[in-house]
Coordinates of C-alpha atoms in Angstrom, one line a residue:
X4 CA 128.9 -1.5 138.1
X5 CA 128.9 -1.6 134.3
X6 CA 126.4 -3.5 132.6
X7 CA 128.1 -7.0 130.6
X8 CA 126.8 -6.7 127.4
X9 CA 125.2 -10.4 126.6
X10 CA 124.3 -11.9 123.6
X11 CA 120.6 -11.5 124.5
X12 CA 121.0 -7.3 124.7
X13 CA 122.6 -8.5 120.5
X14 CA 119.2 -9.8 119.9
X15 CA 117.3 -7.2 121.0
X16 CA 119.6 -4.5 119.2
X17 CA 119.4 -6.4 115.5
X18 CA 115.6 -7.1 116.1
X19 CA 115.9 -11.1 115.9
X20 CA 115.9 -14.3 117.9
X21 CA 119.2 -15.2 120.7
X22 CA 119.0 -18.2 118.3
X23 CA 120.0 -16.4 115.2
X24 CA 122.6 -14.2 117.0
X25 CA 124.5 -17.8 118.1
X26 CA 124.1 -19.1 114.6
X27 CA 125.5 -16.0 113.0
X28 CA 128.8 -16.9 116.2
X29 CA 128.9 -20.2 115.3
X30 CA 127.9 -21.3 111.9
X31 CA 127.4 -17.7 109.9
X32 CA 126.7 -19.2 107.0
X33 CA 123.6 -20.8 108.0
X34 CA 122.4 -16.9 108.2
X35 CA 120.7 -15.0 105.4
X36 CA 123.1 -12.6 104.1
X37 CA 121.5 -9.2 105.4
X38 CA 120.6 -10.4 108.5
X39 CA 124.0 -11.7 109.3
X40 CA 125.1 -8.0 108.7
X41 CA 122.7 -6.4 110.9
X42 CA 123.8 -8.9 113.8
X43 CA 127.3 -8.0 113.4
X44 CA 126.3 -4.5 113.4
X45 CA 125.1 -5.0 116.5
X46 CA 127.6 -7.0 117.9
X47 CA 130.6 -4.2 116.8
X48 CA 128.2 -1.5 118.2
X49 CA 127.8 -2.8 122.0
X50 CA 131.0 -4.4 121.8
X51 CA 130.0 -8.0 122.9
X52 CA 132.4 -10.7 123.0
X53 CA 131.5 -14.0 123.9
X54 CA 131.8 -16.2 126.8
X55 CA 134.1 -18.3 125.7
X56 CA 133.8 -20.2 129.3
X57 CA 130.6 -20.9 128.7
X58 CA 131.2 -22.1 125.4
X59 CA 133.4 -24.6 126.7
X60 CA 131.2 -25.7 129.4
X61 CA 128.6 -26.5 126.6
X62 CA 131.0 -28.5 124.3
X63 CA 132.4 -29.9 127.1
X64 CA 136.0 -29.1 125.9
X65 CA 138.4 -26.4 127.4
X66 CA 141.0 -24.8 125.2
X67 CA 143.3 -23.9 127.9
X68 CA 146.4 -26.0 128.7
X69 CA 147.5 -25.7 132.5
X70 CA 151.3 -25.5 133.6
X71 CA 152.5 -25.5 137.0
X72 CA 156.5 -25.3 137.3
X73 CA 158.4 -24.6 140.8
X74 CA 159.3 -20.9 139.8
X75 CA 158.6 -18.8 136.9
X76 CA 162.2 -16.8 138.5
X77 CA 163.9 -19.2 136.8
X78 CA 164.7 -18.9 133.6
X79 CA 164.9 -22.9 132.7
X80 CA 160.9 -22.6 133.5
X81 CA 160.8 -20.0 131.2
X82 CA 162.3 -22.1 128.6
X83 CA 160.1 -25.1 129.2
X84 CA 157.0 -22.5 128.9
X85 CA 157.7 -21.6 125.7
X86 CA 158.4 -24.9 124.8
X87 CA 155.4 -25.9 126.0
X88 CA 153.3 -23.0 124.4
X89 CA 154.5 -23.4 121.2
X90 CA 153.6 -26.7 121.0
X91 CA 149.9 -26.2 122.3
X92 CA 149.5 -22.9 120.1
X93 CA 149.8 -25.1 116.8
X94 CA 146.9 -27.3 118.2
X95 CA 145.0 -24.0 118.8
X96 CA 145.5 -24.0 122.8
X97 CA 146.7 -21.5 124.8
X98 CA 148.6 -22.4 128.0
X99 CA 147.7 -21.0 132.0
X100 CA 151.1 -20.5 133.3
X101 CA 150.9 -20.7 137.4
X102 CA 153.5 -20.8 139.7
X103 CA 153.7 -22.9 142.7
X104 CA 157.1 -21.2 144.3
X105 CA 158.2 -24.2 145.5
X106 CA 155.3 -24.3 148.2
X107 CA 153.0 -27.5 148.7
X108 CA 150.3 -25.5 149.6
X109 CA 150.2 -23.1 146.6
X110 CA 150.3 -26.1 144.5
X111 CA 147.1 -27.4 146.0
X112 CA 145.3 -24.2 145.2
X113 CA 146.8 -23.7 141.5
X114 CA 145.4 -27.3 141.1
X115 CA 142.3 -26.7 142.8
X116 CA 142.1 -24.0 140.2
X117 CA 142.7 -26.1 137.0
X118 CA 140.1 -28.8 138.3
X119 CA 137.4 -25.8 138.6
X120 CA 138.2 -24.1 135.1
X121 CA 138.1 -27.3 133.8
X122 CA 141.2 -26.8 131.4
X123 CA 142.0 -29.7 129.2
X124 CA 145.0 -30.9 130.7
X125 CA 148.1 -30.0 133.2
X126 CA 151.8 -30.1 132.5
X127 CA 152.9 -30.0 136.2
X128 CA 156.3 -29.8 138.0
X129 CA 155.2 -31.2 141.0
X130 CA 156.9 -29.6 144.6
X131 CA 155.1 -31.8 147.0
X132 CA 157.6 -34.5 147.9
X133 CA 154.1 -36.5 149.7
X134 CA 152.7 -37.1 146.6
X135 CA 149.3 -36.1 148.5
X136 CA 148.1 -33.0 145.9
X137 CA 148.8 -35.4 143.0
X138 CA 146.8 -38.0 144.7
X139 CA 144.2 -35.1 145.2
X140 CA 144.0 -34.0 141.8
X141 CA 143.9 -37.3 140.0
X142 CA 140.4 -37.7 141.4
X143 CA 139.4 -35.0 139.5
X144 CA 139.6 -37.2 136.0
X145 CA 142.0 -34.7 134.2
X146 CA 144.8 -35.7 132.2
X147 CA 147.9 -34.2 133.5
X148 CA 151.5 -35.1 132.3
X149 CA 155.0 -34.4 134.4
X150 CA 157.6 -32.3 133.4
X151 CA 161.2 -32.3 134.8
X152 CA 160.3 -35.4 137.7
X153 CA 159.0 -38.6 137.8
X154 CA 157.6 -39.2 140.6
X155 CA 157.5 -42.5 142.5
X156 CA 154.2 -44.1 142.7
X157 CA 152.9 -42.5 139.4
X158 CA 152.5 -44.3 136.0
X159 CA 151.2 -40.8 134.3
X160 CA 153.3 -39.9 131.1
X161 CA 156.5 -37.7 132.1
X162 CA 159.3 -36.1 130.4
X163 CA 162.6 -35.3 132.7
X164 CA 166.4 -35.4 132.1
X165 CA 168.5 -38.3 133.9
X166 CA 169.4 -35.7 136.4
X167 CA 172.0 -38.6 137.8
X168 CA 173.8 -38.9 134.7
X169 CA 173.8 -34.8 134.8
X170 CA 175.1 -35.0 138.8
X171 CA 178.1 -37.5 137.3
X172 CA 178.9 -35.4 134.1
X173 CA 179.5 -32.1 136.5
X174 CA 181.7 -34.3 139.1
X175 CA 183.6 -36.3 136.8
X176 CA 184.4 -33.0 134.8
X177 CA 185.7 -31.3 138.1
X178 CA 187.6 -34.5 139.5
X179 CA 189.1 -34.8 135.5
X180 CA 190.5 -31.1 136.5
X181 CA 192.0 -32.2 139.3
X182 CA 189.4 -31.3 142.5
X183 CA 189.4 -34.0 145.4
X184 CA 187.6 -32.2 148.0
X185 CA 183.9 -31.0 146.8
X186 CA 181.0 -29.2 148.1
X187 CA 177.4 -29.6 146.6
X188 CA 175.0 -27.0 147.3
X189 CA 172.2 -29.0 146.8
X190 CA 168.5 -26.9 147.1
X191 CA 165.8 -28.7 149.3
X192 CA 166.0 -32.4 150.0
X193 CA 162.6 -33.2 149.3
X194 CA 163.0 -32.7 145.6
X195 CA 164.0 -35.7 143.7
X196 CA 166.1 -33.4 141.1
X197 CA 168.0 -32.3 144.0
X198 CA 168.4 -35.9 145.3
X199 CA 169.2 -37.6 142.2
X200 CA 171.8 -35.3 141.1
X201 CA 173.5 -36.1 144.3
X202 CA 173.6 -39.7 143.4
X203 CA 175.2 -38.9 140.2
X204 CA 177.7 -36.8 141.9
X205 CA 178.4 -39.4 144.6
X206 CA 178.4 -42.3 141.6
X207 CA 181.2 -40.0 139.8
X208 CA 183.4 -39.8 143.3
X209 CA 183.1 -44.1 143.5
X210 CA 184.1 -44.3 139.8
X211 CA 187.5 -42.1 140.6
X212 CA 187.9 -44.4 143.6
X213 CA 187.3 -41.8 146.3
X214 CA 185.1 -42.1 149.0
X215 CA 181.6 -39.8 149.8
X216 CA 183.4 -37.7 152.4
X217 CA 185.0 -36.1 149.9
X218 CA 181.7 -34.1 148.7
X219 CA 180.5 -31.3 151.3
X220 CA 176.8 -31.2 151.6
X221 CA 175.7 -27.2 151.8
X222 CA 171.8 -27.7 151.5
X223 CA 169.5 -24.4 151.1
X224 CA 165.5 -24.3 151.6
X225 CA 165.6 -22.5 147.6
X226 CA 167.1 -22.8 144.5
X227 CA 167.5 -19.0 144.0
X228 CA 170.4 -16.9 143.6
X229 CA 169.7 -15.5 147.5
X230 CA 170.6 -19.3 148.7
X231 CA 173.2 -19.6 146.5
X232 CA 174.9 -16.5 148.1
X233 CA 173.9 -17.8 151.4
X234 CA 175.2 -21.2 150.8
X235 CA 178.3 -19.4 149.2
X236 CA 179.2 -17.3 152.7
X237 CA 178.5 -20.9 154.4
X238 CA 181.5 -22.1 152.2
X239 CA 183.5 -19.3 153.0
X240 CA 183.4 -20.2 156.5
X241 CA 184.5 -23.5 156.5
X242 CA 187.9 -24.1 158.4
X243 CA 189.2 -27.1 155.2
X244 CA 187.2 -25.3 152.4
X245 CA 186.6 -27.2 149.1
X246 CA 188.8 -26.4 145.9
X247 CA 185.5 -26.6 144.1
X248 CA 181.8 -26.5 143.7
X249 CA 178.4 -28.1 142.0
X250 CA 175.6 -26.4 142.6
X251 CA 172.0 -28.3 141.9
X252 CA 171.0 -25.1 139.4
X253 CA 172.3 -22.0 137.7
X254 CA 170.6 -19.7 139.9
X255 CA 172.4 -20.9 143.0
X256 CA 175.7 -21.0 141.4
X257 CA 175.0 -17.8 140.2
X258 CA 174.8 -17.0 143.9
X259 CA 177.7 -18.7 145.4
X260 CA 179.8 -16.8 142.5
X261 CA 178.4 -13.4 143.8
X262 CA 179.5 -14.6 147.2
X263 CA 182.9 -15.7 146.0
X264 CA 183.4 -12.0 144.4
X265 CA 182.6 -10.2 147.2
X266 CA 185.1 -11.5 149.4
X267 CA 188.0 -11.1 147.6
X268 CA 188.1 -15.3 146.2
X269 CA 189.2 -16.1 142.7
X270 CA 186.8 -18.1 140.6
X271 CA 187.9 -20.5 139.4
X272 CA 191.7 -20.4 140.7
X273 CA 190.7 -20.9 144.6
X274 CA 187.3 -22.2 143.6
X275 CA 185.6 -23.8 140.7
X276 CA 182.2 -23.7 140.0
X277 CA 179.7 -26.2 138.3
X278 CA 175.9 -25.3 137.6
X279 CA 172.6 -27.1 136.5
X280 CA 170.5 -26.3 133.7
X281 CA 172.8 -23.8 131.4
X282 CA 170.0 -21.0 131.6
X283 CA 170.8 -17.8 129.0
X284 CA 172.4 -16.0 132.3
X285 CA 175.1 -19.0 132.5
X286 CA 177.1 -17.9 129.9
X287 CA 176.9 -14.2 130.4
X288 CA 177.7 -14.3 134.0
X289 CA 181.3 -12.0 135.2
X290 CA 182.9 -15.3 134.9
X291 CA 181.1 -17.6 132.2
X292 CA 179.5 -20.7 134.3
X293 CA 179.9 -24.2 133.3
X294 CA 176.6 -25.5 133.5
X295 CA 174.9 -29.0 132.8
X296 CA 172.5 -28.3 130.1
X297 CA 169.0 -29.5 130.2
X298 CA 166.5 -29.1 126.7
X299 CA 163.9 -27.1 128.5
X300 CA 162.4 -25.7 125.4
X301 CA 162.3 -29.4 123.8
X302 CA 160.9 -30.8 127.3
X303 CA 158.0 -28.5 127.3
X304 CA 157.0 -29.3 124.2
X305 CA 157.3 -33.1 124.7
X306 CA 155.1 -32.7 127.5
X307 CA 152.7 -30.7 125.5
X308 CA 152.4 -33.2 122.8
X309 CA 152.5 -36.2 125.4
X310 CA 149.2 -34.4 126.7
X311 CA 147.7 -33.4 123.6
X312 CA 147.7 -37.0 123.0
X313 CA 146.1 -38.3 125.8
X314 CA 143.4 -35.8 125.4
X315 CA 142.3 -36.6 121.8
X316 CA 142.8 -40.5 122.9
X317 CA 139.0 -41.0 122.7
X318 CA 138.6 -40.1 119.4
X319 CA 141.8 -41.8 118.5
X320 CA 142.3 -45.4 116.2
X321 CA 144.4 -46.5 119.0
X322 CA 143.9 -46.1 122.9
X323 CA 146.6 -43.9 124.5
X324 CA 149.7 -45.7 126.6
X325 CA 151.5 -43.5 129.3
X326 CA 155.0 -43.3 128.5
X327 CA 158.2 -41.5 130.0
X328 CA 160.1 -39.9 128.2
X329 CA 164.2 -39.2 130.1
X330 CA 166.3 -36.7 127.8
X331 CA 170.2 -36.7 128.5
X332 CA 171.8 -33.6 129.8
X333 CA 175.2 -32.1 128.3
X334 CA 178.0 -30.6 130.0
X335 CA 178.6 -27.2 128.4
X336 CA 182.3 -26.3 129.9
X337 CA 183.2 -22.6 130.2
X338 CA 185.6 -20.4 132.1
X339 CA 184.4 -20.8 136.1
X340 CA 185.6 -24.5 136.0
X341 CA 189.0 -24.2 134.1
X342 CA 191.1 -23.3 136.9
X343 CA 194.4 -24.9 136.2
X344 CA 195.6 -27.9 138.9

Protein backbone atom coordinates (compact mmCIF):
# COMPACT_ATOMS: atom_id res chain seq x y z
CA UNK A 1 0.00 0.00 0.00
CA UNK A 2 1.21 3.45 -0.92
CA UNK A 3 2.82 5.41 1.62
CA UNK A 4 0.44 8.79 2.81
CA UNK A 5 2.71 11.40 2.58
CA UNK A 6 2.36 13.38 6.16
CA UNK A 7 3.40 16.62 7.08
CA UNK A 8 6.20 15.09 9.26
CA UNK A 9 7.96 13.24 5.83
CA UNK A 10 7.48 17.78 4.71
CA UNK A 11 9.78 18.34 7.63
CA UNK A 12 12.18 16.11 6.96
CA UNK A 13 12.35 17.01 3.19
CA UNK A 14 12.87 21.04 3.83
CA UNK A 15 15.24 20.25 6.77
CA UNK A 16 13.07 22.07 9.59
CA UNK A 17 10.77 21.53 12.47
CA UNK A 18 6.76 19.88 11.97
CA UNK A 19 6.25 23.16 13.76
CA UNK A 20 7.39 25.40 11.03
CA UNK A 21 5.87 23.27 8.27
CA UNK A 22 2.17 23.91 10.16
CA UNK A 23 3.08 27.61 10.49
CA UNK A 24 3.98 27.99 6.93
CA UNK A 25 -0.14 25.98 6.45
CA UNK A 26 -1.56 28.08 8.64
CA UNK A 27 -0.15 31.43 9.33
CA UNK A 28 2.69 31.76 6.35
CA UNK A 29 3.54 34.93 7.19
CA UNK A 30 4.84 34.16 10.56
CA UNK A 31 7.64 32.25 8.28
CA UNK A 32 10.91 33.80 7.16
CA UNK A 33 10.71 34.36 3.55
CA UNK A 34 13.26 31.59 2.21
CA UNK A 35 12.26 29.16 4.44
CA UNK A 36 8.64 29.42 3.57
CA UNK A 37 9.81 28.63 -0.04
CA UNK A 38 11.79 25.65 0.77
CA UNK A 39 8.70 24.19 2.72
CA UNK A 40 6.51 24.67 -0.21
CA UNK A 41 9.03 23.14 -2.25
CA UNK A 42 8.70 20.37 -0.42
CA UNK A 43 5.21 20.30 -0.07
CA UNK A 44 4.57 20.55 -4.18
CA UNK A 45 7.39 17.90 -4.55
CA UNK A 46 5.72 14.91 -2.34
CA UNK A 47 2.44 16.17 -3.10
CA UNK A 48 1.08 16.46 0.54
CA UNK A 49 -2.24 17.85 1.23
CA UNK A 50 -3.46 18.15 4.52
CA UNK A 51 -5.83 16.48 6.71
CA UNK A 52 -8.36 18.59 6.66
CA UNK A 53 -10.31 16.07 9.14
CA UNK A 54 -7.91 16.45 11.47
CA UNK A 55 -7.84 19.99 11.30
CA UNK A 56 -11.30 20.13 12.13
CA UNK A 57 -11.05 17.88 14.93
CA UNK A 58 -8.42 20.33 16.43
CA UNK A 59 -10.51 23.52 16.02
CA UNK A 60 -13.34 21.78 16.94
CA UNK A 61 -15.36 23.11 13.88
CA UNK A 62 -16.42 20.97 10.71
CA UNK A 63 -16.86 22.70 7.46
CA UNK A 64 -19.20 20.21 6.04
CA UNK A 65 -22.96 20.72 6.03
CA UNK A 66 -25.00 17.30 6.03
CA UNK A 67 -28.23 16.82 3.87
CA UNK A 68 -30.43 13.92 3.98
CA UNK A 69 -33.60 14.07 1.53
CA UNK A 70 -35.95 10.90 0.73
CA UNK A 71 -34.48 10.47 -2.86
CA UNK A 72 -31.88 12.17 -4.76
CA UNK A 73 -34.21 10.35 -8.05
CA UNK A 74 -36.26 13.17 -7.65
CA UNK A 75 -35.61 16.01 -9.10
CA UNK A 76 -37.45 18.50 -6.37
CA UNK A 77 -34.36 17.11 -4.09
CA UNK A 78 -32.25 18.17 -6.55
CA UNK A 79 -33.53 21.50 -6.51
CA UNK A 80 -33.57 21.83 -2.69
CA UNK A 81 -29.74 20.63 -2.94
CA UNK A 82 -28.65 23.30 -4.85
CA UNK A 83 -30.60 25.52 -2.96
CA UNK A 84 -29.15 24.44 -0.08
CA UNK A 85 -25.47 24.37 -1.52
CA UNK A 86 -25.47 27.67 -2.66
CA UNK A 87 -26.39 29.02 0.33
CA UNK A 88 -23.67 27.12 2.45
CA UNK A 89 -20.88 27.77 -0.29
CA UNK A 90 -21.07 31.57 0.35
CA UNK A 91 -20.41 30.87 4.05
CA UNK A 92 -17.43 28.70 2.84
CA UNK A 93 -19.22 25.21 3.56
CA UNK A 94 -19.62 22.51 1.36
CA UNK A 95 -22.71 20.21 1.77
CA UNK A 96 -22.61 15.97 2.17
CA UNK A 97 -25.54 15.04 0.07
CA UNK A 98 -26.94 11.39 1.39
CA UNK A 99 -29.80 9.75 0.52
CA UNK A 100 -32.06 7.89 2.74
CA UNK A 101 -34.40 6.15 -0.21
CA UNK A 102 -37.24 6.51 1.68
CA UNK A 103 -35.92 3.63 4.19
CA UNK A 104 -35.87 4.14 8.12
CA UNK A 105 -33.09 2.15 8.44
CA UNK A 106 -30.74 3.94 5.92
CA UNK A 107 -31.58 7.08 7.62
CA UNK A 108 -30.24 5.76 10.92
CA UNK A 109 -26.95 4.95 9.35
CA UNK A 110 -26.62 8.26 7.17
CA UNK A 111 -27.15 9.93 10.60
CA UNK A 112 -24.99 7.71 12.42
CA UNK A 113 -22.56 8.97 9.85
CA UNK A 114 -22.95 12.77 10.28
CA UNK A 115 -22.75 12.23 14.22
CA UNK A 116 -19.17 10.48 13.65
CA UNK A 117 -17.75 13.00 10.96
CA UNK A 118 -18.87 15.52 13.17
CA UNK A 119 -20.28 17.86 10.37
CA UNK A 120 -21.53 21.17 11.56
CA UNK A 121 -25.07 20.66 11.04
CA UNK A 122 -27.94 18.47 9.09
CA UNK A 123 -30.61 19.75 6.86
CA UNK A 124 -32.78 16.47 7.01
CA UNK A 125 -35.91 15.24 5.27
CA UNK A 126 -36.88 12.91 7.75
CA UNK A 127 -38.59 9.20 6.39
CA UNK A 128 -39.13 7.67 9.74
CA UNK A 129 -42.79 8.31 10.52
CA UNK A 130 -41.66 7.06 14.56
CA UNK A 131 -39.76 9.88 15.11
CA UNK A 132 -37.23 7.31 16.85
CA UNK A 133 -33.81 8.24 14.50
CA UNK A 134 -34.55 11.94 15.28
CA UNK A 135 -34.93 11.12 18.89
CA UNK A 136 -31.55 9.12 18.33
CA UNK A 137 -29.67 11.69 16.72
CA UNK A 138 -30.63 14.72 18.89
CA UNK A 139 -28.50 13.11 21.59
CA UNK A 140 -25.69 13.58 19.72
CA UNK A 141 -25.76 17.68 20.40
CA UNK A 142 -25.74 18.65 16.59
CA UNK A 143 -27.82 21.26 15.19
CA UNK A 144 -29.98 19.92 12.53
CA UNK A 145 -32.86 21.87 10.73
CA UNK A 146 -36.01 20.15 8.68
CA UNK A 147 -36.69 20.61 5.28
CA UNK A 148 -39.97 19.85 3.46
CA UNK A 149 -41.85 18.33 7.12
CA UNK A 150 -42.40 19.35 10.36
CA UNK A 151 -42.62 16.85 12.35
CA UNK A 152 -44.87 16.38 15.42
CA UNK A 153 -43.13 16.38 18.64
CA UNK A 154 -40.13 18.52 17.39
CA UNK A 155 -39.57 22.30 18.12
CA UNK A 156 -36.16 22.23 15.83
CA UNK A 157 -36.28 25.14 13.07
CA UNK A 158 -38.06 23.81 9.80
CA UNK A 159 -38.88 25.11 6.42
CA UNK A 160 -41.87 23.09 4.48
CA UNK A 161 -44.80 24.23 2.13
CA UNK A 162 -48.45 24.02 3.52
CA UNK A 163 -48.79 20.89 1.64
CA UNK A 164 -52.74 21.19 2.56
CA UNK A 165 -53.24 24.37 1.02
CA UNK A 166 -51.24 22.67 -2.11
CA UNK A 167 -53.74 19.29 -1.74
CA UNK A 168 -56.84 22.04 -1.91
CA UNK A 169 -55.30 24.17 -4.82
CA UNK A 170 -54.93 20.84 -7.09
CA UNK A 171 -58.67 19.60 -6.14
CA UNK A 172 -60.38 22.82 -6.25
CA UNK A 173 -58.64 23.35 -9.78
CA UNK A 174 -59.99 19.88 -11.03
CA UNK A 175 -63.62 20.23 -9.37
CA UNK A 176 -63.52 24.12 -11.03
CA UNK A 177 -63.13 21.95 -14.47
CA UNK A 178 -65.88 20.03 -13.84
CA UNK A 179 -64.48 16.49 -12.17
CA UNK A 180 -66.85 14.89 -9.34
CA UNK A 181 -65.41 11.53 -9.09
CA UNK A 182 -61.48 11.64 -8.04
CA UNK A 183 -58.70 9.31 -7.41
CA UNK A 184 -55.51 10.39 -5.30
CA UNK A 185 -52.60 8.33 -5.70
CA UNK A 186 -51.20 9.25 -2.61
CA UNK A 187 -47.30 7.53 -1.98
CA UNK A 188 -46.82 5.85 1.55
CA UNK A 189 -49.09 6.78 4.42
CA UNK A 190 -46.50 7.26 6.91
CA UNK A 191 -45.33 10.49 5.38
CA UNK A 192 -47.01 13.48 6.62
CA UNK A 193 -46.60 15.22 2.95
CA UNK A 194 -48.55 12.48 1.74
CA UNK A 195 -51.11 12.77 4.59
CA UNK A 196 -51.52 16.36 4.62
CA UNK A 197 -52.02 16.84 1.06
CA UNK A 198 -54.94 14.45 1.39
CA UNK A 199 -56.53 16.79 3.92
CA UNK A 200 -56.22 19.52 1.53
CA UNK A 201 -57.77 17.54 -1.08
CA UNK A 202 -60.56 16.18 1.08
CA UNK A 203 -61.01 20.11 2.54
CA UNK A 204 -61.40 21.22 -1.27
CA UNK A 205 -64.28 18.24 -1.85
CA UNK A 206 -66.27 19.74 1.63
CA UNK A 207 -65.92 23.31 0.26
CA UNK A 208 -67.75 22.22 -3.20
CA UNK A 209 -70.22 20.46 -0.95
CA UNK A 210 -69.37 16.91 -1.98
CA UNK A 211 -68.78 14.29 0.25
CA UNK A 212 -65.09 12.11 0.77
CA UNK A 213 -66.35 9.23 -1.21
CA UNK A 214 -65.90 11.06 -4.07
CA UNK A 215 -61.94 10.81 -3.94
CA UNK A 216 -60.51 7.23 -4.67
CA UNK A 217 -57.63 6.43 -2.49
CA UNK A 218 -54.81 4.43 -4.82
CA UNK A 219 -51.83 4.36 -2.18
CA UNK A 220 -48.24 3.11 -3.50
CA UNK A 221 -45.20 2.07 -1.04
CA UNK A 222 -42.96 4.95 -3.53
CA UNK A 223 -43.21 8.07 -4.84
CA UNK A 224 -41.48 7.12 -8.16
CA UNK A 225 -42.50 6.98 -11.58
CA UNK A 226 -42.65 2.77 -11.30
CA UNK A 227 -45.67 3.40 -8.61
CA UNK A 228 -47.10 5.86 -10.52
CA UNK A 229 -47.44 3.40 -13.45
CA UNK A 230 -48.52 0.82 -11.06
CA UNK A 231 -50.98 2.91 -9.42
CA UNK A 232 -52.01 4.01 -13.04
CA UNK A 233 -52.83 0.12 -14.31
CA UNK A 234 -54.71 -0.06 -10.73
CA UNK A 235 -56.96 2.83 -12.15
CA UNK A 236 -57.40 1.34 -15.25
CA UNK A 237 -58.92 -1.50 -13.68
CA UNK A 238 -61.43 -0.03 -11.77
CA UNK A 239 -65.11 -1.01 -12.81
CA UNK A 240 -66.60 3.27 -12.11
CA UNK A 241 -63.14 4.74 -12.98
CA UNK A 242 -62.42 8.44 -12.01
CA UNK A 243 -62.63 11.33 -14.75
CA UNK A 244 -59.63 12.54 -13.03
CA UNK A 245 -56.49 12.36 -10.99
CA UNK A 246 -54.00 14.06 -8.20
CA UNK A 247 -51.09 12.47 -7.69
CA UNK A 248 -48.94 13.29 -4.24
CA UNK A 249 -45.73 14.15 -6.68
CA UNK A 250 -44.58 14.62 -10.28
CA UNK A 251 -42.88 11.50 -10.50
CA UNK A 252 -45.96 9.38 -9.88
CA UNK A 253 -48.05 11.41 -12.14
CA UNK A 254 -45.47 11.03 -14.52
CA UNK A 255 -46.17 7.39 -14.03
CA UNK A 256 -49.86 7.09 -14.15
CA UNK A 257 -49.53 9.23 -17.56
CA UNK A 258 -47.13 6.56 -19.02
CA UNK A 259 -49.82 4.13 -17.95
CA UNK A 260 -52.64 6.07 -19.34
CA UNK A 261 -50.64 6.17 -22.87
CA UNK A 262 -50.05 2.75 -23.09
CA UNK A 263 -53.48 1.69 -23.04
CA UNK A 264 -54.92 3.51 -25.56
CA UNK A 265 -56.67 6.48 -22.69
CA UNK A 266 -56.71 10.15 -23.57
CA UNK A 267 -55.06 12.54 -21.16
CA UNK A 268 -56.72 14.74 -20.25
CA UNK A 269 -60.15 14.02 -22.33
CA UNK A 270 -60.94 10.54 -20.39
CA UNK A 271 -58.61 11.50 -17.58
CA UNK A 272 -57.06 14.49 -16.04
CA UNK A 273 -54.00 14.63 -14.31
CA UNK A 274 -52.75 16.87 -11.33
CA UNK A 275 -49.02 16.59 -9.91
CA UNK A 276 -46.94 17.85 -6.87
CA UNK A 277 -43.94 19.74 -6.93
CA UNK A 278 -43.72 21.10 -10.73
CA UNK A 279 -40.18 19.43 -11.21
CA UNK A 280 -38.26 20.60 -14.74
CA UNK A 281 -39.76 17.11 -16.28
CA UNK A 282 -43.50 18.50 -15.53
CA UNK A 283 -43.61 20.72 -18.12
CA UNK A 284 -41.74 18.74 -20.81
CA UNK A 285 -43.66 15.70 -20.28
CA UNK A 286 -45.77 14.18 -23.86
CA UNK A 287 -48.64 15.98 -22.35
CA UNK A 288 -47.41 19.06 -20.20
CA UNK A 289 -48.49 18.19 -16.39
CA UNK A 290 -50.23 20.57 -14.20
CA UNK A 291 -48.33 20.50 -11.20
CA UNK A 292 -48.43 22.25 -7.71
CA UNK A 293 -45.30 24.07 -7.48
CA UNK A 294 -43.20 23.95 -4.41
CA UNK A 295 -39.72 26.66 -4.11
CA UNK A 296 -37.28 23.86 -3.67
CA UNK A 297 -34.42 25.89 -4.56
CA UNK A 298 -35.59 28.77 -2.04
CA UNK A 299 -36.38 25.97 0.66
CA UNK A 300 -32.92 24.61 0.63
CA UNK A 301 -31.47 27.61 1.14
CA UNK A 302 -33.78 28.73 3.91
CA UNK A 303 -32.85 25.73 5.61
CA UNK A 304 -29.27 26.40 5.10
CA UNK A 305 -29.29 29.83 6.44
CA UNK A 306 -31.77 28.69 9.35
CA UNK A 307 -28.72 26.33 10.24
CA UNK A 308 -25.98 28.52 9.65
CA UNK A 309 -27.61 30.53 12.24
CA UNK A 310 -27.94 28.27 14.84
CA UNK A 311 -24.42 27.21 14.48
CA UNK A 312 -22.72 30.64 14.91
CA UNK A 313 -25.48 31.36 17.80
CA UNK A 314 -22.62 31.15 20.35
CA UNK A 315 -20.70 33.70 19.09
CA UNK A 316 -23.82 35.63 18.33
CA UNK A 317 -25.22 39.25 20.21
CA UNK A 318 -28.37 37.42 20.53
CA UNK A 319 -29.17 33.64 21.38
CA UNK A 320 -30.74 31.71 18.48
CA UNK A 321 -34.82 30.97 18.54
CA UNK A 322 -36.01 27.91 16.50
CA UNK A 323 -38.43 29.03 14.03
CA UNK A 324 -40.57 27.42 11.15
CA UNK A 325 -40.61 28.69 8.33
CA UNK A 326 -44.23 27.29 5.79
CA UNK A 327 -43.86 28.62 2.10
CA UNK A 328 -47.14 28.55 0.00
CA UNK A 329 -47.30 26.33 -3.07
CA UNK A 330 -48.73 27.65 -6.63
CA UNK A 331 -50.79 25.85 -8.95
CA UNK A 332 -49.00 26.05 -12.32
CA UNK A 333 -51.91 24.84 -14.86
CA UNK A 334 -50.90 23.19 -18.08
CA UNK A 335 -52.32 20.91 -20.78
CA UNK A 336 -52.95 17.30 -18.78
CA UNK A 337 -55.77 19.03 -16.64
CA UNK A 338 -57.65 21.16 -19.42
CA UNK A 339 -59.82 18.55 -20.62
CA UNK A 340 -63.03 20.24 -21.59
CA UNK A 341 -66.37 19.21 -19.33
Amino acid sequence: MAHSVGIKDVARAAGVSVGTVSNVINRPDSVATETRARVLSAIDRLGYVRSESARQLRAGRSRIMGLLVLDMGNPFFVDVARGAERAARDTGLGVMVCNSAQSASEEAEYLSLFAEQRVRGVLLTPTDASGRNIEAFRRNGIPFVLVDRVADGTTECSVSVDDVAGGALAVRHLIDAGHRSIAYVSGPPGLNQVRDRRTGALNALTEAGLGPERMRELPTERLDVAAGRDAGARLLGLADRPTAVFCANDLLALGVLQAMYAAGVGVPDDLAIVGYDDIEFAAAAAVPLTSVRQPAVTMGALAAELLLEETEAETAPTPHEHRRVVLQPELVVRRSSLSAR
